[in-house]
Amino acid sequence: AQKVTQAQTEISVVEKEDVTLDCVYETRDTTYYLFWYKQPPSGELVFLIRRNSFDEQNEISGRYSWNFQKSTSSFNFTITASQVVDSAVYFCALSDVDSNYQLIWGAGTKLIIKP
Amino acid sequence: DAMVIQNPRYQVTQFGKPVTLSCSQTLNHNVMYWYQQKSSQAPKLLFHYYDKDFNNEADTPDNFQSRRPNTSFCFLDIRSPGLGDAAMYLCATSREVGTNLLNTEAFFGQGTRLTVV
């Protein structure tokens, strides 16, 4: 069965530090998609990235970067030079054939950036 | 400008009294989703509409119903709210092609926080 594990329940760092949020997934399918969403205190979920299983290229978007490694079934998310506005809950999610492409969510990691 | 709008942001309802939450979108997306999110948990999909086709998750209680009168609007009806239904309810939309939902990019509203008293 599919599973997404975000082992870090809560991370607290001081502003300007780099921080990595871990995501490990399980799936039997060779075709699948991985996602990261941000949920700030205001409540809405903000889409950050979608990556398909055939594209292992790492992605960088400003201060955000993602490291996709199929060998370890991981899709980690790094924020460089963190800012207070990055404080939020971050969810990693998976969709695959078995789930009929419904999102399988991790439990989320609460990130606290202290000024 | 908000693209997925949920009203109201906060809703208080009495135990057992029917309540309706609304969602509208300006994206013209063909798929709309309703999620339930309880405190410190991941969102849980209740159901979704693919165009006019309604798709219920197997473990969604019968107490929860939905209506989609047109592309832009979708409603969540809770027929007899219980204390356990207190949660954040999130509406999302996406544009999908084909029979499988690829979740190309789901846009979420700000949610409605439901309190049951």
Coordinates of C-alpha atoms in Angstrom, one line a residue:
Chain A
A1 CA 0.0 0.0 0.0
Q2 CA 1.1 3.5 -0.6
K3 CA 2.5 5.5 2.3
V4 CA 4.1 8.9 2.8
T5 CA 6.2 9.4 5.9
Q6 CA 7.2 12.8 7.2
A7 CA 9.2 11.8 10.3
Q8 CA 9.8 15.4 11.5
T9 CA 6.7 16.5 13.4
E10 CA 8.0 19.9 14.2
I11 CA 11.2 21.8 13.3
S12 CA 12.3 25.1 14.8
V13 CA 15.1 27.2 13.4
V14 CA 16.3 30.7 13.6
E15 CA 15.8 33.0 10.7
K16 CA 18.4 32.7 7.9
E17 CA 19.3 29.2 8.7
D18 CA 18.8 26.5 6.0
V19 CA 16.3 23.8 6.8
T20 CA 15.5 20.5 5.2
L21 CA 12.1 18.7 5.5
D22 CA 12.2 15.0 4.9
C23 CA 9.7 13.0 2.9
V24 CA 9.9 9.2 2.4
Y25 CA 7.3 7.4 0.3
E26 CA 6.2 3.9 -0.6
T27 CA 4.6 2.8 -3.7
R28 CA 4.5 -0.3 -5.9
D29 CA 3.8 1.7 -9.1
T30 CA 6.5 2.8 -11.5
T31 CA 4.4 5.8 -12.5
Y32 CA 3.6 8.1 -9.6
Y33 CA 3.6 11.8 -8.7
L34 CA 5.0 13.6 -5.7
F35 CA 3.9 16.9 -4.3
W36 CA 4.7 19.4 -1.7
Y37 CA 2.1 21.8 -0.2
K38 CA 2.5 24.6 2.3
Q39 CA -0.3 25.4 4.8
P40 CA 0.3 28.8 6.5
P41 CA -1.7 29.7 9.6
S42 CA -4.4 31.3 7.4
G43 CA -5.4 27.7 6.4
E44 CA -5.3 27.4 2.6
L45 CA -3.0 24.8 1.1
V46 CA -0.5 26.3 -1.4
F47 CA 0.9 24.1 -4.1
L48 CA 4.7 24.2 -4.2
I49 CA 5.8 21.5 -6.6
R50 CA 4.7 18.3 -8.5
R51 CA 7.3 15.8 -9.7
N52 CA 6.7 12.7 -11.7
S53 CA 8.5 9.5 -11.1
F54 CA 10.4 9.6 -14.4
D55 CA 12.0 13.0 -13.7
E56 CA 14.7 12.7 -11.0
Q57 CA 16.2 16.1 -11.8
N58 CA 16.4 18.3 -8.8
E59 CA 14.4 21.5 -8.8
I60 CA 15.3 24.9 -7.5
S61 CA 12.9 27.8 -7.2
G62 CA 14.3 30.8 -5.5
R63 CA 15.1 29.8 -1.9
Y64 CA 13.3 26.5 -2.3
S65 CA 14.9 23.3 -3.6
W66 CA 13.8 19.7 -3.9
N67 CA 15.9 16.6 -3.9
F68 CA 14.2 13.6 -5.5
Q69 CA 16.0 10.3 -5.0
K70 CA 14.3 7.1 -6.2
S71 CA 17.0 4.9 -4.8
T72 CA 16.0 6.0 -1.3
S73 CA 12.4 6.8 -2.1
S74 CA 12.8 10.2 -0.8
F75 CA 11.6 13.7 -1.9
N76 CA 13.2 16.1 0.5
F77 CA 12.5 19.9 0.6
T78 CA 15.1 22.5 1.5
I79 CA 14.6 26.1 2.3
T80 CA 17.7 28.2 2.1
A81 CA 18.1 31.3 4.2
S82 CA 14.8 30.7 5.9
Q83 CA 12.4 33.6 6.7
V84 CA 9.7 34.1 9.3
V85 CA 7.1 34.0 6.4
D86 CA 8.2 30.4 5.8
S87 CA 6.6 29.3 9.0
A88 CA 3.8 26.9 8.1
V89 CA 2.9 23.2 8.0
Y90 CA 4.4 21.5 5.0
F91 CA 2.8 18.4 3.5
C92 CA 4.4 15.9 1.2
A93 CA 1.9 13.8 -0.9
L94 CA 2.0 11.0 -3.4
S95 CA -0.5 9.9 -6.1
D96 CA -0.2 6.8 -8.1
V97 CA -2.2 4.2 -10.1
D98 CA -3.2 2.2 -7.1
S99 CA -4.7 5.2 -5.4
N100 CA -6.4 6.1 -8.7
Y101 CA -4.2 9.2 -8.5
Q102 CA -5.8 10.4 -5.3
L103 CA -3.4 12.2 -3.0
I104 CA -1.9 10.2 -0.2
W105 CA -0.7 12.7 2.3
G106 CA 2.1 12.7 4.8
A107 CA 1.3 13.8 8.4
G108 CA 2.9 17.2 7.8
T109 CA 5.9 18.9 9.3
K110 CA 5.3 22.1 11.3
L111 CA 8.1 24.6 10.5
I112 CA 8.7 27.4 12.9
I113 CA 11.1 30.1 11.9
K114 CA 12.1 32.3 14.8
P115 CA 13.2 35.9 14.2
Chain B
D1 CA -7.3 37.8 -6.3
A2 CA -8.6 34.7 -4.7
M3 CA -9.4 31.9 -7.2
V4 CA -11.1 29.4 -4.9
I5 CA -13.4 31.1 -2.5
Q6 CA -15.0 29.5 0.5
N7 CA -17.7 31.0 2.5
P8 CA -18.0 31.5 5.4
R9 CA -14.5 31.3 6.8
Y10 CA -15.9 30.3 10.2
Q11 CA -19.2 28.5 10.8
V12 CA -20.8 27.6 14.1
T13 CA -23.7 25.2 14.0
Q14 CA -25.7 23.3 16.5
F15 CA -25.5 19.6 17.0
G16 CA -27.8 17.9 14.6
K17 CA -28.7 21.1 12.7
P18 CA -28.0 20.9 8.9
V19 CA -25.3 23.1 7.6
T20 CA -24.1 24.0 4.1
L21 CA -20.6 25.2 3.2
S22 CA -20.0 26.8 -0.1
C23 CA -17.1 27.0 -2.5
S24 CA -16.8 28.9 -5.8
Q25 CA -14.0 29.1 -8.3
T26 CA -12.9 31.5 -11.0
L27 CA -10.5 29.1 -12.7
N28 CA -13.0 27.2 -14.7
H29 CA -11.5 23.9 -13.5
N30 CA -13.4 20.8 -14.2
V31 CA -12.6 19.0 -11.0
M32 CA -13.7 20.2 -7.5
Y33 CA -12.8 18.4 -4.3
W34 CA -13.9 18.6 -0.7
Y35 CA -11.5 17.7 2.1
Q36 CA -11.9 17.5 5.8
Q37 CA -8.9 18.4 7.9
K38 CA -8.9 17.9 11.7
S39 CA -6.4 19.6 13.9
S40 CA -2.8 18.6 13.4
Q41 CA -3.8 16.1 10.7
A42 CA -3.4 15.8 7.0
P43 CA -6.5 16.6 4.8
K44 CA -8.8 13.7 4.1
L45 CA -10.7 13.6 0.8
L46 CA -14.5 13.3 1.2
F47 CA -15.5 13.4 -2.4
H48 CA -14.9 15.1 -5.7
Y49 CA -16.7 16.1 -8.9
Y50 CA -15.1 15.3 -12.2
D51 CA -17.3 17.7 -14.3
K52 CA -20.8 16.6 -13.2
D53 CA -19.7 13.1 -12.1
F54 CA -19.8 12.7 -8.4
N55 CA -17.2 10.5 -6.8
N56 CA -17.6 9.5 -3.2
E57 CA -14.8 8.1 -1.1
A58 CA -15.7 4.8 0.4
D59 CA -15.3 5.9 4.0
T60 CA -17.1 9.2 3.7
P61 CA -20.1 9.1 6.0
D62 CA -23.6 9.3 4.5
N63 CA -24.1 12.4 6.7
F64 CA -22.0 14.3 4.1
Q65 CA -23.5 15.2 0.8
S66 CA -22.4 17.5 -2.0
R67 CA -23.9 19.4 -4.9
R68 CA -22.4 21.0 -7.9
P69 CA -25.0 23.1 -9.7
N70 CA -22.5 24.4 -12.2
T71 CA -18.8 24.5 -13.0
S72 CA -18.1 27.4 -10.6
F73 CA -19.9 26.4 -7.5
C74 CA -19.8 23.4 -5.2
F75 CA -21.6 22.9 -1.9
L76 CA -20.9 20.6 1.1
D77 CA -24.0 19.7 3.1
I78 CA -23.7 18.1 6.5
R79 CA -27.2 16.7 7.3
S80 CA -26.8 16.2 11.0
P81 CA -23.5 17.5 12.3
G82 CA -22.0 15.7 15.3
L83 CA -19.3 16.9 17.6
G84 CA -16.8 14.8 15.6
D85 CA -17.5 16.7 12.5
A86 CA -15.9 19.9 13.8
A87 CA -13.0 20.5 11.5
M88 CA -11.6 22.6 8.8
Y89 CA -13.2 21.9 5.4
L90 CA -11.2 22.6 2.4
C91 CA -12.4 23.0 -1.2
A92 CA -9.9 22.5 -4.0
T93 CA -10.0 22.6 -7.8
S94 CA -7.9 21.2 -10.5
R95 CA -7.9 20.9 -14.3
E96 CA -7.7 17.3 -15.3
V97 CA -7.8 15.5 -18.6
G98 CA -8.6 11.9 -19.0
T99 CA -10.0 9.3 -16.7
N100 CA -7.4 9.4 -14.0
L101 CA -6.9 12.4 -11.8
L102 CA -3.3 13.5 -12.3
N103 CA -3.5 16.2 -9.7
T104 CA -1.6 18.5 -12.0
E105 CA -2.0 21.3 -9.6
A106 CA -4.8 21.6 -7.0
F107 CA -5.8 25.1 -5.9
F108 CA -7.2 25.2 -2.4
G109 CA -9.5 27.7 -0.8
Q110 CA -8.8 29.2 2.6
G111 CA -11.2 26.7 4.2
T112 CA -14.2 26.9 6.4
R113 CA -13.6 26.1 10.1
L114 CA -16.7 24.4 11.4
T115 CA -17.5 24.4 15.1
V116 CA -20.4 22.2 16.4
V117 CA -22.0 23.2 19.7

